[in-house]
Coordinates of C-alpha atoms and ligand atoms in Angstrom, one line a residue:
M896 CA 110.7 194.0 51.6
G897 CA 109.6 191.7 54.5
K898 CA 111.4 189.8 57.3
K899 CA 114.8 191.0 58.3
G900 CA 115.8 192.4 54.8
R901 CA 116.7 191.2 51.5
V902 CA 119.5 188.8 50.9
F903 CA 121.4 188.5 47.6
S904 CA 123.9 185.9 46.5
G905 CA 125.3 184.6 43.5
A906 CA 127.2 181.3 42.5
R907 CA 128.8 180.5 39.2
P908 CA 127.2 177.6 37.4
T909 CA 129.5 174.8 38.3
G910 CA 127.3 171.7 37.7
R911 CA 126.6 169.0 40.1
Q912 CA 127.4 170.3 43.6
H913 CA 129.8 168.7 46.1
L914 CA 130.2 168.7 50.0
G915 CA 132.4 171.9 49.7
N916 CA 129.5 173.7 48.0
Y917 CA 127.0 172.4 50.4
L918 CA 128.9 173.3 53.7
G919 CA 130.2 176.5 52.1
A920 CA 127.0 177.9 50.5
I921 CA 123.9 175.7 50.0
K922 CA 123.3 175.0 53.7
N923 CA 123.4 178.8 54.6
Y924 CA 121.1 179.5 51.5
V925 CA 118.6 177.2 52.9
A926 CA 118.7 178.5 56.5
L927 CA 118.7 182.3 55.4
Q928 CA 115.2 181.7 53.8
D929 CA 113.6 181.6 57.2
D930 CA 114.6 185.2 58.1
Y931 CA 115.2 187.0 54.9
E932 CA 113.7 187.6 51.5
C933 CA 116.3 185.8 49.5
I934 CA 117.4 186.3 45.9
Y935 CA 119.7 183.6 44.7
C936 CA 121.4 184.1 41.3
V937 CA 123.3 181.8 38.8
V938 CA 126.0 184.3 37.7
D939 CA 126.4 183.0 34.2
L940 CA 127.9 186.2 32.9
H941 CA 130.6 186.0 35.5
A942 CA 131.4 182.7 34.4
L943 CA 132.2 184.0 31.0
T944 CA 135.2 186.0 32.4
T945 CA 137.2 183.0 32.9
L946 CA 135.7 180.3 30.6
T947 CA 137.0 179.6 27.4
D948 CA 134.8 176.6 26.7
T949 CA 131.1 177.3 27.3
E950 CA 129.8 174.1 26.0
R951 CA 128.7 172.9 29.4
L952 CA 127.3 176.2 30.7
K953 CA 123.6 175.3 30.2
Q954 CA 123.9 171.8 31.6
N955 CA 126.0 173.0 34.6
T956 CA 123.3 175.5 35.4
Y957 CA 120.6 172.9 35.2
D958 CA 122.6 170.4 37.4
M959 CA 123.5 173.1 40.0
V960 CA 119.9 174.4 40.3
L961 CA 118.6 170.8 40.4
D962 CA 120.8 170.3 43.3
W963 CA 119.9 173.5 45.0
L964 CA 116.2 172.8 44.7
A965 CA 116.6 169.2 46.0
A966 CA 118.6 170.5 49.0
G967 CA 115.8 172.7 50.1
M968 CA 116.2 176.0 48.3
D969 CA 112.4 176.9 47.9
P970 CA 111.4 178.8 44.8
K971 CA 108.2 179.8 46.6
R972 CA 110.0 181.7 49.2
S973 CA 113.0 182.7 47.3
I974 CA 113.8 184.2 43.8
I975 CA 116.0 181.8 42.0
F976 CA 117.1 182.9 38.5
V977 CA 119.9 183.2 36.0
Q978 CA 121.9 186.5 35.8
S979 CA 121.7 186.8 32.0
H980 CA 117.9 186.3 31.9
V981 CA 117.6 189.8 33.5
P982 CA 119.4 192.0 31.1
Q983 CA 119.0 195.2 33.2
V984 CA 122.0 194.2 35.1
T985 CA 124.2 194.9 32.3
E986 CA 122.6 198.4 32.0
L987 CA 123.3 198.9 35.5
H988 CA 126.9 197.5 35.0
I989 CA 127.7 200.2 32.4
I990 CA 126.3 203.0 34.4
L991 CA 128.2 202.0 37.6
S992 CA 131.4 201.8 35.6
M993 CA 131.2 205.4 35.0
V994 CA 131.6 206.2 38.7
T995 CA 134.3 203.6 39.2
P996 CA 137.9 204.7 39.0
M997 CA 140.2 202.5 36.9
G998 CA 142.7 202.3 39.7
W999 CA 140.4 200.7 42.2
L1000 CA 139.9 197.9 39.6
T1001 CA 143.5 197.4 38.6
R1002 CA 144.8 197.5 42.3
L1003 CA 142.4 194.7 43.4
P1004 CA 144.3 191.6 44.5
T1005 CA 141.8 189.3 42.9
F1006 CA 142.4 190.9 39.6
K1007 CA 146.1 190.6 39.8
E1008 CA 145.7 187.0 40.8
K1009 CA 143.6 186.4 37.7
V1010 CA 146.0 188.0 35.4
R1011 CA 148.7 185.5 36.9
Q1012 CA 146.2 182.5 36.5
Q1013 CA 145.2 183.2 32.9
P1014 CA 147.9 185.6 31.3
D1015 CA 146.5 184.7 27.7
N1016 CA 143.0 185.7 28.7
V1017 CA 143.1 189.0 30.3
N1018 CA 139.8 190.4 29.1
Y1019 CA 137.9 193.6 30.0
G1020 CA 135.2 191.5 31.6
L1021 CA 137.8 190.2 34.1
L1022 CA 138.7 193.9 35.1
G1023 CA 135.2 194.9 35.2
Y1024 CA 134.0 191.8 37.4
P1025 CA 133.7 193.7 40.7
V1026 CA 131.4 196.3 38.9
L1027 CA 129.2 193.7 37.7
M1028 CA 129.1 192.2 41.1
A1029 CA 128.0 195.6 42.4
A1030 CA 125.3 195.7 39.7
D1031 CA 124.1 192.4 40.7
I1032 CA 123.6 193.4 44.3
T1033 CA 122.3 196.9 43.8
L1034 CA 119.9 196.1 41.2
Y1035 CA 117.9 194.2 43.5
K1036 CA 118.3 196.5 46.3
A1037 CA 119.6 193.8 48.6
N1038 CA 120.7 195.1 52.0
V1039 CA 122.3 192.0 53.2
V1040 CA 125.0 189.9 51.5
P1041 CA 126.4 186.8 53.2
V1042 CA 130.2 186.6 52.6
G1043 CA 133.0 184.8 54.1
E1044 CA 136.0 186.7 55.7
D1045 CA 138.0 186.4 52.5
Q1046 CA 135.2 187.9 50.3
A1047 CA 134.8 190.9 52.6
P1048 CA 136.9 193.3 50.4
H1049 CA 134.7 192.6 47.3
L1050 CA 131.7 193.6 49.2
E1051 CA 133.5 196.8 50.4
F1052 CA 134.0 197.5 46.8
T1053 CA 130.3 197.5 46.3
R1054 CA 129.8 199.8 49.1
E1055 CA 132.2 202.2 47.8
I1056 CA 130.6 202.4 44.5
V1057 CA 127.2 202.8 46.0
R1058 CA 128.5 205.7 48.0
R1059 CA 130.0 207.3 45.1
F1060 CA 127.0 206.9 43.0
N1061 CA 124.5 208.2 45.7
R1062 CA 126.8 211.2 46.4
R1063 CA 126.9 212.2 42.8
F1064 CA 123.3 211.3 41.6
G1065 CA 121.2 211.1 44.9
P1066 CA 120.3 208.4 47.3
V1067 CA 119.0 205.7 44.8
L1068 CA 121.0 202.7 45.5
V1069 CA 121.1 200.7 48.8
E1070 CA 124.5 200.2 50.4
P1071 CA 124.5 196.5 51.4
Q1072 CA 125.5 195.2 54.7
M1073 CA 127.9 192.5 55.1
K1074 CA 126.7 189.4 56.9
L1075 CA 129.9 187.8 57.9
T1076 CA 129.4 184.0 57.9
E1077 CA 131.6 181.2 59.1
F1078 CA 132.1 179.1 56.1
P1079 CA 134.1 176.1 57.0
R1080 CA 137.0 175.4 54.7
V1081 CA 136.1 171.9 53.3
M1082 CA 139.2 170.0 52.2
G1083 CA 139.0 167.4 49.5
T1084 CA 139.5 163.6 49.7
D1085 CA 143.3 164.4 49.2
G1086 CA 143.3 165.9 52.6
V1087 CA 145.5 168.9 51.3
N1088 CA 143.6 170.9 48.9
K1089 CA 140.2 172.7 49.1
M1090 CA 137.4 170.4 47.8
S1091 CA 137.0 171.3 44.2
K1092 CA 135.9 169.4 40.9
S1093 CA 138.8 170.5 38.9
L1094 CA 141.1 168.6 41.4
N1095 CA 138.7 165.7 41.4
N1096 CA 138.9 165.5 45.1
H1097 CA 135.3 166.1 45.7
I1098 CA 132.2 163.9 46.8
E1099 CA 128.9 164.8 45.0
L1100 CA 125.8 165.4 46.9
A1101 CA 124.0 163.2 44.4
A1102 CA 126.4 160.4 44.6
T1103 CA 125.0 156.9 45.3
P1104 CA 125.9 155.1 48.5
E1105 CA 128.3 153.0 46.7
E1106 CA 130.0 156.1 44.9
I1107 CA 130.2 157.6 48.3
L1108 CA 131.9 154.6 50.0
E1109 CA 134.3 154.3 47.0
R1110 CA 135.3 158.0 47.4
V1111 CA 135.5 158.0 51.2
M1112 CA 137.8 154.8 51.1
T1113 CA 140.3 156.8 49.1
M1114 CA 140.5 159.8 51.5
V1115 CA 143.8 160.5 53.1
T1116 CA 143.6 160.4 56.9
D1117 CA 146.5 161.0 59.4
P1118 CA 149.7 160.3 57.4
A1119 CA 151.4 159.4 60.7
R1120 CA 149.1 156.5 61.3
Q1121 CA 150.9 153.7 59.3
Y1122 CA 149.4 150.8 61.2
R1123 CA 146.2 150.1 62.9
T1124 CA 148.0 149.9 66.2
D1125 CA 149.5 153.6 65.8
P1126 CA 147.6 156.3 67.7
G1127 CA 146.0 158.8 65.5
H1128 CA 145.5 162.5 65.3
P1129 CA 142.1 163.3 64.6
E1130 CA 142.6 167.1 64.6
I1131 CA 144.5 166.7 61.3
C1132 CA 142.2 164.0 59.7
N1133 CA 139.6 165.2 57.1
V1134 CA 137.5 162.1 57.6
F1135 CA 137.1 163.2 61.2
A1136 CA 136.6 167.0 60.3
L1137 CA 133.9 166.1 57.7
H1138 CA 132.2 163.3 59.9
K1139 CA 131.5 166.0 62.5
F1140 CA 129.2 167.7 60.1
F1141 CA 127.3 164.6 59.0
C1142 CA 127.4 162.1 61.9
S1143 CA 124.0 160.7 62.7
D1144 CA 124.9 160.6 66.5
P1145 CA 126.8 163.7 67.3
E1146 CA 127.6 162.2 70.8
A1147 CA 129.5 159.6 69.0
I1148 CA 132.3 162.1 67.8
P1149 CA 134.0 162.7 71.2
Q1150 CA 134.2 158.9 71.4
I1151 CA 135.6 158.6 68.0
E1152 CA 138.1 161.3 68.8
R1153 CA 139.3 159.3 71.9
D1154 CA 139.3 155.9 70.2
C1155 CA 141.4 157.3 67.4
R1156 CA 144.0 158.7 69.7
E1157 CA 144.2 155.4 71.6
A1158 CA 144.2 153.3 68.3
K1159 CA 141.0 151.6 69.3
I1160 CA 139.3 152.4 66.0
G1161 CA 140.9 151.8 62.6
C1162 CA 140.7 154.2 59.7
V1163 CA 138.8 151.7 57.5
E1164 CA 136.3 151.1 60.1
H1165 CA 135.8 154.6 60.6
K1166 CA 135.7 155.5 56.8
K1167 CA 132.9 152.9 56.5
W1168 CA 131.1 154.6 59.4
F1169 CA 131.4 158.0 57.9
A1170 CA 130.4 156.9 54.4
K1171 CA 127.2 155.2 55.9
D1172 CA 126.4 158.4 57.7
L1173 CA 126.9 160.6 54.8
A1174 CA 124.9 158.3 52.4
D1175 CA 122.1 158.3 54.9
Y1176 CA 122.3 162.3 55.5
F1177 CA 121.7 162.7 51.8
A1178 CA 119.1 160.1 51.2
P1179 CA 116.2 162.6 51.3
F1180 CA 118.2 164.8 49.1
R1181 CA 118.7 162.1 46.4
A1182 CA 115.2 161.0 46.5
R1183 CA 113.9 164.6 46.0
R1184 CA 116.5 165.3 43.2
A1185 CA 115.3 162.0 41.5
E1186 CA 111.7 163.2 41.8
L1187 CA 112.3 166.7 40.5
A1188 CA 114.5 165.4 37.5
T1189 CA 111.4 163.3 36.3
D1190 CA 110.2 166.6 34.8
P1191 CA 113.0 168.0 32.5
N1192 CA 111.3 171.3 32.3
Y1193 CA 111.0 171.8 36.2
V1194 CA 114.2 173.6 36.6
W1195 CA 113.8 175.8 33.7
D1196 CA 110.3 176.7 34.7
I1197 CA 111.4 177.6 38.2
L1198 CA 114.3 179.8 36.5
A1199 CA 111.8 181.4 34.1
D1200 CA 109.5 182.3 37.0
G1201 CA 112.5 183.5 39.1
A1202 CA 113.7 185.8 36.2
E1203 CA 110.2 187.2 35.7
R1204 CA 110.1 188.1 39.5
A1205 CA 113.6 189.5 39.4
R1206 CA 112.8 191.7 36.4
V1207 CA 110.2 193.5 38.2
I1208 CA 112.6 194.6 40.9
A1209 CA 115.3 195.2 38.3
Q1210 CA 113.0 197.4 36.1
Q1211 CA 112.1 199.5 38.8
T1212 CA 115.7 200.2 40.0
I1213 CA 117.1 200.6 36.5
T1214 CA 114.2 203.3 35.9
E1215 CA 115.3 205.3 39.1
V1216 CA 118.8 205.0 38.2
K1217 CA 118.5 206.3 34.5
Q1218 CA 116.2 209.1 36.0
S1219 CA 118.8 210.2 38.7
V1220 CA 121.7 210.0 36.2
G1221 CA 119.7 212.2 33.9
L1222 CA 119.6 209.9 30.9
P1223 CA 116.9 211.1 28.5
Ligands
SF4_1536 S1 140.6 156.6 62.9 FE1 139.3 158.0 61.8 S2 139.8 160.1 62.8 FE2 141.6 158.7 63.2 S3 143.0 158.9 61.6 FE3 141.6 157.3 61.0 S4 140.0 158.1 59.8 FE4 141.0 159.8 60.9

């Protein structure tokens, strides 16, 4: 293990990525590669706990990983793979389930929330989800897991399982440390909900400049600003919030803020500016994505190589786990 330690993070295969995915995960994934040995996993088995239609699972995996690679996640420095391609995770899942009290799982607020969301599909996998997550992390002996504050209880759950397992069978598993990361809450084009594909309030990273402009022009701004002459409130405007991340000239931001308050800039003018900066920001991404997509096997080759490297670590851990548990 080199650098500052080994990072593990997983993401469900959600297809083409949007600004929320970029600011909430991908940007951080790329940056972590400088200081950590990173393992990034497409958690397709986790996706099965909520999906009823799996038709697009393969395509969504391809599209998401293509975006990851185009955005700078580097398969030479990081291991990028698909969860189900390393079956040792399911072995570890079942072994860890033996040290997980049922009460821990049924009491979890996330489980209760899922039961509310999908009362007709309360499957066993949904209940065991946190155990599978613990298996994901511990199989690779990751000692650092980046999480937002809202996900901290999930990681604490993994740490509890590790402590319980190690107390009973010996110090085999690594207790991961939480790397609390501030993930901006990215709102959608409607300005009220979190950016999400299902709400169709998202802007894709791979969108063309024309598509970006079209989406940005529909964005809800300060609702109190009915006329161009009305003073605005940039602190409640999502165009302003997002422009801060993508502005080609960050020094222009304080000026926009003043101009908005004094009604010296109109929303249409500002949106066009933001759309142009957004399109320029992602121009290298679009070019790289188009280049990588010319070889339809590229993504699958990267994932096959990643799985091979992940399996080496996984096999070592599962062998140690089985020995410590006393399996013949
Ligand atoms: S001028 Fe810009 S910051 Fe102000 S309300 Fe309009 S879009 Fe938002």
